mmCIF file of N, CA and C in Angstrom:
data_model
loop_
_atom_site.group_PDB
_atom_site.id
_atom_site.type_symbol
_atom_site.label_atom_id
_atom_site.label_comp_id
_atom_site.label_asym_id
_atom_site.label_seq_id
_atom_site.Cartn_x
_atom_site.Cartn_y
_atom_site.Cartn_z
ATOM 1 N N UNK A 1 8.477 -12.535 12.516
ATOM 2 C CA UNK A 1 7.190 -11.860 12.657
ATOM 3 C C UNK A 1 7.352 -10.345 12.527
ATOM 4 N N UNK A 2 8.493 -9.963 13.045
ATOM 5 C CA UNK A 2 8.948 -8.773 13.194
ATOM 6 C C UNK A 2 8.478 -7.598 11.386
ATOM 7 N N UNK A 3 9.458 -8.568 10.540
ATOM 8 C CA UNK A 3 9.513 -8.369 9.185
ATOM 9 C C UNK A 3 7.923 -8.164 8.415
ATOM 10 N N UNK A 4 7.134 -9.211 8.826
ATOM 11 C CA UNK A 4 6.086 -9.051 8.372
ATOM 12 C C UNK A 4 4.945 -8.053 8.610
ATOM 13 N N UNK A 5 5.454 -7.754 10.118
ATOM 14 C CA UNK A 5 4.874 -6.178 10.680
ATOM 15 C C UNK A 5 5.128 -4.897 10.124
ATOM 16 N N UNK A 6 6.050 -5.248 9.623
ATOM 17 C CA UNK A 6 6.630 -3.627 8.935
ATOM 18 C C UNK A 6 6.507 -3.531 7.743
ATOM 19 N N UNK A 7 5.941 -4.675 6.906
ATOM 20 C CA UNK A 7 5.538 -4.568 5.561
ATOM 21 C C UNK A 7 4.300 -4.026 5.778
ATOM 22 N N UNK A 8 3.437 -4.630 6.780
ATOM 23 C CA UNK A 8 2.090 -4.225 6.936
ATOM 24 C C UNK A 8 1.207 -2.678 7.232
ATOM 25 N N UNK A 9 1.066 -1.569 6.199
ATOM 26 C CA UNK A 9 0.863 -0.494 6.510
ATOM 27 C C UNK A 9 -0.258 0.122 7.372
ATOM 28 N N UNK A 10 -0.128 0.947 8.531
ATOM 29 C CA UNK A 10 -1.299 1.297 9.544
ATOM 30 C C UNK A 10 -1.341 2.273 9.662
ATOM 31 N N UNK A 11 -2.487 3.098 9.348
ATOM 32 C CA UNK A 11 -2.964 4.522 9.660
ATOM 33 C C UNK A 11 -2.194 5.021 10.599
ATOM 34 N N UNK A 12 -1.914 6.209 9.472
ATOM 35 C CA UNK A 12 -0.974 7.916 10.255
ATOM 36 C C UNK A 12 0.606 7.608 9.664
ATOM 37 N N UNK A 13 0.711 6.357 8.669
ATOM 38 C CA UNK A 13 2.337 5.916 8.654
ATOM 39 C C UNK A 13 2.539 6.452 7.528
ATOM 40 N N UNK A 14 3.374 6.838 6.990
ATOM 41 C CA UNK A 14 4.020 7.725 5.688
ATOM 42 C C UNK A 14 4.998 6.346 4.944
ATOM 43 N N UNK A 15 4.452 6.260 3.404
ATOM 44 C CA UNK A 15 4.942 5.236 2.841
ATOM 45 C C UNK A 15 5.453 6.388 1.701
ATOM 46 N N UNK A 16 6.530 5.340 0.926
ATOM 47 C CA UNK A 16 6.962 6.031 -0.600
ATOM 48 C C UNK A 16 7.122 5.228 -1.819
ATOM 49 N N UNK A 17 6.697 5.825 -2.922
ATOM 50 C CA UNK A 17 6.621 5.330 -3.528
ATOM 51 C C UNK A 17 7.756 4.682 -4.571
ATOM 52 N N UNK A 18 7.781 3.524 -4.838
ATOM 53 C CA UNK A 18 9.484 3.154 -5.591
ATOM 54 C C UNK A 18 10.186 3.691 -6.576
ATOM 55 N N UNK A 19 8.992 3.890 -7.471
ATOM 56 C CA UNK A 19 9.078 4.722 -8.692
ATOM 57 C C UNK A 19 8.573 6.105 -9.086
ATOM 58 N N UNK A 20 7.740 6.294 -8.322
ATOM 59 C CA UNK A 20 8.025 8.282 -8.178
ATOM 60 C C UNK A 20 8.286 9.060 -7.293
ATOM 61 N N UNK A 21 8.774 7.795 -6.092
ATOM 62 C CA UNK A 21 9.566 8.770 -4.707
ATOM 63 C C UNK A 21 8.880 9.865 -4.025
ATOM 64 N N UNK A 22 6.713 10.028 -4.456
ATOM 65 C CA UNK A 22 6.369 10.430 -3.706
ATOM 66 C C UNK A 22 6.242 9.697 -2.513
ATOM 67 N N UNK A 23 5.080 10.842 -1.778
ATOM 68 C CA UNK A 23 5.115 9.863 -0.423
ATOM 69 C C UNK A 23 3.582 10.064 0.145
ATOM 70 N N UNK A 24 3.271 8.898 0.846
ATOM 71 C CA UNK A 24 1.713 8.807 0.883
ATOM 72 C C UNK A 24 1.261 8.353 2.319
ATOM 73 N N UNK A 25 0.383 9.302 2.798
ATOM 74 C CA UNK A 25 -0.530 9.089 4.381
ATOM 75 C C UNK A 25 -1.350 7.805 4.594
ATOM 76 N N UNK A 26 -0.784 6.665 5.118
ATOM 77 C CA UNK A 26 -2.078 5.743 5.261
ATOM 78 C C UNK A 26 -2.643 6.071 6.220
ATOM 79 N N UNK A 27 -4.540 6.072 5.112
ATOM 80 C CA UNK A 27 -5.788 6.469 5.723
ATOM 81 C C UNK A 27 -6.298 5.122 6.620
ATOM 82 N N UNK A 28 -6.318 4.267 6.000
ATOM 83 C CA UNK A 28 -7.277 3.188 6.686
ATOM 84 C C UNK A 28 -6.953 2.083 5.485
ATOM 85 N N UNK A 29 -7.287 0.749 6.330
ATOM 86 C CA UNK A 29 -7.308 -0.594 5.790
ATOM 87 C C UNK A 29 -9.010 -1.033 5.836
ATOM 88 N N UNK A 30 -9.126 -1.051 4.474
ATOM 89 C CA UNK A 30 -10.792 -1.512 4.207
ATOM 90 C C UNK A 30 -10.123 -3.211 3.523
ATOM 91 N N UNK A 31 -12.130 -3.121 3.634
ATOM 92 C CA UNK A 31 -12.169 -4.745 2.748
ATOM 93 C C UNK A 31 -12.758 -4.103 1.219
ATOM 94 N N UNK A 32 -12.422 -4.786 0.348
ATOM 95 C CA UNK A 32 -13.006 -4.627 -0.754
ATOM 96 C C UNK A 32 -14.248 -5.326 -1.030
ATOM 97 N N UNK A 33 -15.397 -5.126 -1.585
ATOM 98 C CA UNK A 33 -16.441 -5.610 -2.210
ATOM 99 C C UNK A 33 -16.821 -5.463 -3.355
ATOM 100 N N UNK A 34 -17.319 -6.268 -4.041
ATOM 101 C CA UNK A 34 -17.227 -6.454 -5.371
ATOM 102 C C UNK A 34 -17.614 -7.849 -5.988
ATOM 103 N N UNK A 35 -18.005 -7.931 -7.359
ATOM 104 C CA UNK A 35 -18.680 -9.123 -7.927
ATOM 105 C C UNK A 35 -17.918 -10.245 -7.895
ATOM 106 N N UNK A 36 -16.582 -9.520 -8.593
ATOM 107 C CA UNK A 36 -15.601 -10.483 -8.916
ATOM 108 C C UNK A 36 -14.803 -11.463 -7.475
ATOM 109 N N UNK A 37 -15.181 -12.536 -7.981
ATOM 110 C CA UNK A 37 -14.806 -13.616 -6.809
ATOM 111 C C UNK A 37 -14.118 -13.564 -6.007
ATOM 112 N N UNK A 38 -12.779 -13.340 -7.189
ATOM 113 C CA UNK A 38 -10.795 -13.472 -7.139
ATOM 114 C C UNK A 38 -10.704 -11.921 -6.196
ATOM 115 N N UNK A 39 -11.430 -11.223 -6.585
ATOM 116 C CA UNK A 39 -11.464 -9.838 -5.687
ATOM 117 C C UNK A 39 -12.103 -9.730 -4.582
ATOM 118 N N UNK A 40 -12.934 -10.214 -4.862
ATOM 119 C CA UNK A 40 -14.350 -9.738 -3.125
ATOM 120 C C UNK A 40 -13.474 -10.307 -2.436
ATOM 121 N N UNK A 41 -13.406 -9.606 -0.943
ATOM 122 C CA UNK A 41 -13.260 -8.984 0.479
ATOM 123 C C UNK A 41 -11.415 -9.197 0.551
ATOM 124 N N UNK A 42 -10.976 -8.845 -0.544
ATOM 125 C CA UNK A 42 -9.308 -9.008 -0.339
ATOM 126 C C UNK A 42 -9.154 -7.234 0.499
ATOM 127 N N UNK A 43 -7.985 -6.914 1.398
ATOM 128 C CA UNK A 43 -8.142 -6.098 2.206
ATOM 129 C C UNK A 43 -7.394 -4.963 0.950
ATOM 130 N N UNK A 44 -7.430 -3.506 1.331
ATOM 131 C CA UNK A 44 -7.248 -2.946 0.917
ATOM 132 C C UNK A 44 -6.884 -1.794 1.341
ATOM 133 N N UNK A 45 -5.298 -1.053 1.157
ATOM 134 C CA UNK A 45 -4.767 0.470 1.484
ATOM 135 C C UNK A 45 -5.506 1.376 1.139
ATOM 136 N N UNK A 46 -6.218 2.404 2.361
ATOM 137 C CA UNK A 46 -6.862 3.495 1.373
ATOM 138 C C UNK A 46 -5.694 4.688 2.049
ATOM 139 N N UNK A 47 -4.772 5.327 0.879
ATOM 140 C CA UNK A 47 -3.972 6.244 1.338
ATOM 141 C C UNK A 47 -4.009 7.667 0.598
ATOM 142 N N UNK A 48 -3.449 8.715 0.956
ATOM 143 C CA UNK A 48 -3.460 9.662 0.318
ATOM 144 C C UNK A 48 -2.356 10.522 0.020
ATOM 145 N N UNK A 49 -2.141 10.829 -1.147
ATOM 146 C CA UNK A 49 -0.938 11.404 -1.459
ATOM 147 C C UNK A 49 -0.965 12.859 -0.944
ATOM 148 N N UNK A 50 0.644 13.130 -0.446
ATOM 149 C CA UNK A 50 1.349 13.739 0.413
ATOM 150 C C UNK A 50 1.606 15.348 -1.023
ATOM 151 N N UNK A 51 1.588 14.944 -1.945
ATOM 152 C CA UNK A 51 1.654 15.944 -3.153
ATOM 153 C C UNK A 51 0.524 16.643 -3.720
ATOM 154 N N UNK A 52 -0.936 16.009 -4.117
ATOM 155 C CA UNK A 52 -1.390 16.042 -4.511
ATOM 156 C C UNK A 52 -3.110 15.876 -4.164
ATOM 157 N N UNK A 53 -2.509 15.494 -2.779
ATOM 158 C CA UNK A 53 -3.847 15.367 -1.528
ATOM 159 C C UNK A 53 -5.100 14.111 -2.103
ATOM 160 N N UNK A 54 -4.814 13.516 -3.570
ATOM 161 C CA UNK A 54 -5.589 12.564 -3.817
ATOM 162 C C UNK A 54 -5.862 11.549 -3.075
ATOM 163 N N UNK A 55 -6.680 10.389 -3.557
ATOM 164 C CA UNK A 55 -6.861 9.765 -2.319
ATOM 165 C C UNK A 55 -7.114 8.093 -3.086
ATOM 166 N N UNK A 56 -6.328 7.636 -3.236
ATOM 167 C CA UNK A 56 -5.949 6.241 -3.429
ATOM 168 C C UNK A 56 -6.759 4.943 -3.203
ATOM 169 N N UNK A 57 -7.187 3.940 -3.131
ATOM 170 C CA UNK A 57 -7.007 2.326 -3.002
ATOM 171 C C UNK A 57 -6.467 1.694 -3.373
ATOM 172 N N UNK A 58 -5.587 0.957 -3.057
ATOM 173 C CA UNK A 58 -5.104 -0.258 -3.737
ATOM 174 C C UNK A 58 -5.035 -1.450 -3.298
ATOM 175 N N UNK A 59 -5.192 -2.819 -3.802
ATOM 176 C CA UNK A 59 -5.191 -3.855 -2.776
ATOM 177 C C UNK A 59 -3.622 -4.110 -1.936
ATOM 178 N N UNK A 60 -4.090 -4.649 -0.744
ATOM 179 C CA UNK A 60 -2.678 -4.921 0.430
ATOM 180 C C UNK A 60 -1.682 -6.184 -0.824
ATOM 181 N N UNK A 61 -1.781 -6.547 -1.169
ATOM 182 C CA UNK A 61 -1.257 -7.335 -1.799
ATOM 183 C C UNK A 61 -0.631 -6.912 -3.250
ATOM 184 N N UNK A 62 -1.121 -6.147 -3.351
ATOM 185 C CA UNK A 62 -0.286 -4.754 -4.519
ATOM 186 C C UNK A 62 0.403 -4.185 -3.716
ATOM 187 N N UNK A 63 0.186 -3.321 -2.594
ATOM 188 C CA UNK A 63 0.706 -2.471 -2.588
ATOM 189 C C UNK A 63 2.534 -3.394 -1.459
ATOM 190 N N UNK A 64 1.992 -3.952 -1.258
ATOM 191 C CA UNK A 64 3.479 -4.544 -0.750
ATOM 192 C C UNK A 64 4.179 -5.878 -1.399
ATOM 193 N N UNK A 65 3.810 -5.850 -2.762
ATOM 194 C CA UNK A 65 3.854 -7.053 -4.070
ATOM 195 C C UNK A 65 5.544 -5.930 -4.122
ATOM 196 N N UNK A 66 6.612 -7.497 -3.947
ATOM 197 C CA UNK A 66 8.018 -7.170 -4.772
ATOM 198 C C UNK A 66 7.378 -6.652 -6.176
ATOM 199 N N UNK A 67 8.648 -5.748 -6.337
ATOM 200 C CA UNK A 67 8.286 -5.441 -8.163
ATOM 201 C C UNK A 67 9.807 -5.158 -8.940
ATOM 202 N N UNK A 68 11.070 -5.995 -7.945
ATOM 203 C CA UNK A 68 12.241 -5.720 -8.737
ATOM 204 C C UNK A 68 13.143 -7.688 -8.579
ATOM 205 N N UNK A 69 13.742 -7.354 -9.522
ATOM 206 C CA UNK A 69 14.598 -8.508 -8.820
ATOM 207 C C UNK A 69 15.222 -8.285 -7.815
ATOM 208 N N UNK A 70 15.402 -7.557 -6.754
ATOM 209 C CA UNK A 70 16.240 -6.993 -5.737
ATOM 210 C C UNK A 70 14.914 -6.834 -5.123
ATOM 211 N N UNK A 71 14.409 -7.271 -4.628
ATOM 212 C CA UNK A 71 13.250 -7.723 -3.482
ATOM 213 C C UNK A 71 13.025 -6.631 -3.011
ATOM 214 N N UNK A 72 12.513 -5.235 -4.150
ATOM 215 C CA UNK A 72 12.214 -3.768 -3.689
ATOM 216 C C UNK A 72 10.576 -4.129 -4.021
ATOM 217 N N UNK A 73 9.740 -3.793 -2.855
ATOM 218 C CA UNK A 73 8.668 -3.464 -2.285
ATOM 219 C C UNK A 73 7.972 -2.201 -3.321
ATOM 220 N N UNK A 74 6.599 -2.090 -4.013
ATOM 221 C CA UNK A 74 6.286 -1.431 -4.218
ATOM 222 C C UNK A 74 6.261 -0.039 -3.272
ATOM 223 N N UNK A 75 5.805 0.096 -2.283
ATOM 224 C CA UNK A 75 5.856 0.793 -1.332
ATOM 225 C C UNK A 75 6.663 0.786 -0.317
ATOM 226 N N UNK A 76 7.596 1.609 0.256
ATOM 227 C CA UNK A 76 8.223 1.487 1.823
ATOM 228 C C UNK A 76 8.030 2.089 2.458
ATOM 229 N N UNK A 77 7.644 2.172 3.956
ATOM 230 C CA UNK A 77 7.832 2.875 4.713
ATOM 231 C C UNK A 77 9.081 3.786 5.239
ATOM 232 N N UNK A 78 8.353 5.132 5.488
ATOM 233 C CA UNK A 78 9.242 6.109 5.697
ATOM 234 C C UNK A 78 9.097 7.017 7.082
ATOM 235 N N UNK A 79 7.785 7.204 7.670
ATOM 236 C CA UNK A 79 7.748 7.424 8.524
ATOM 237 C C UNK A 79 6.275 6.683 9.426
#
């Protein structure tokens, strides 16, 4: 259970990114809404980059989707 907690990102936590090694403020966990079926109310990271002060969504399921053969996490936590 432990493992699955720490994949799970919660406002004020500093994540990074795999492939451009920035690093990003999670704002809040929304639901998504929307037409599309496969999409409506899947939850969703709203974070903001630590570089560039933009301000992100992506679905929870992206953003902690493996993306290597070496079971590297799109995102990790850093602080």
């Amino acid at each position: 259970l432990r493992q699955i907690m720490d994949i799970y990102p919660k406002p004020g936590e500093i994540w990074r990114h795999y492939r451009t090694g920035n690093d990003y403020e999670i704002l809040s966990i929304g639901q998504l809404q929307v037409k599309d079926k496969g999409l409506d109310l899947q939850e969703c990271v709203v974070y903001r980059s630590k570089v560039d002060g933009k301000v992100w969504v992506r679905t929870l399921a992206d953003f902690i989707e493996k993306v290597s053969v070496d079971e590297e996490t799109r995102f990790i936590k850093v602080g």
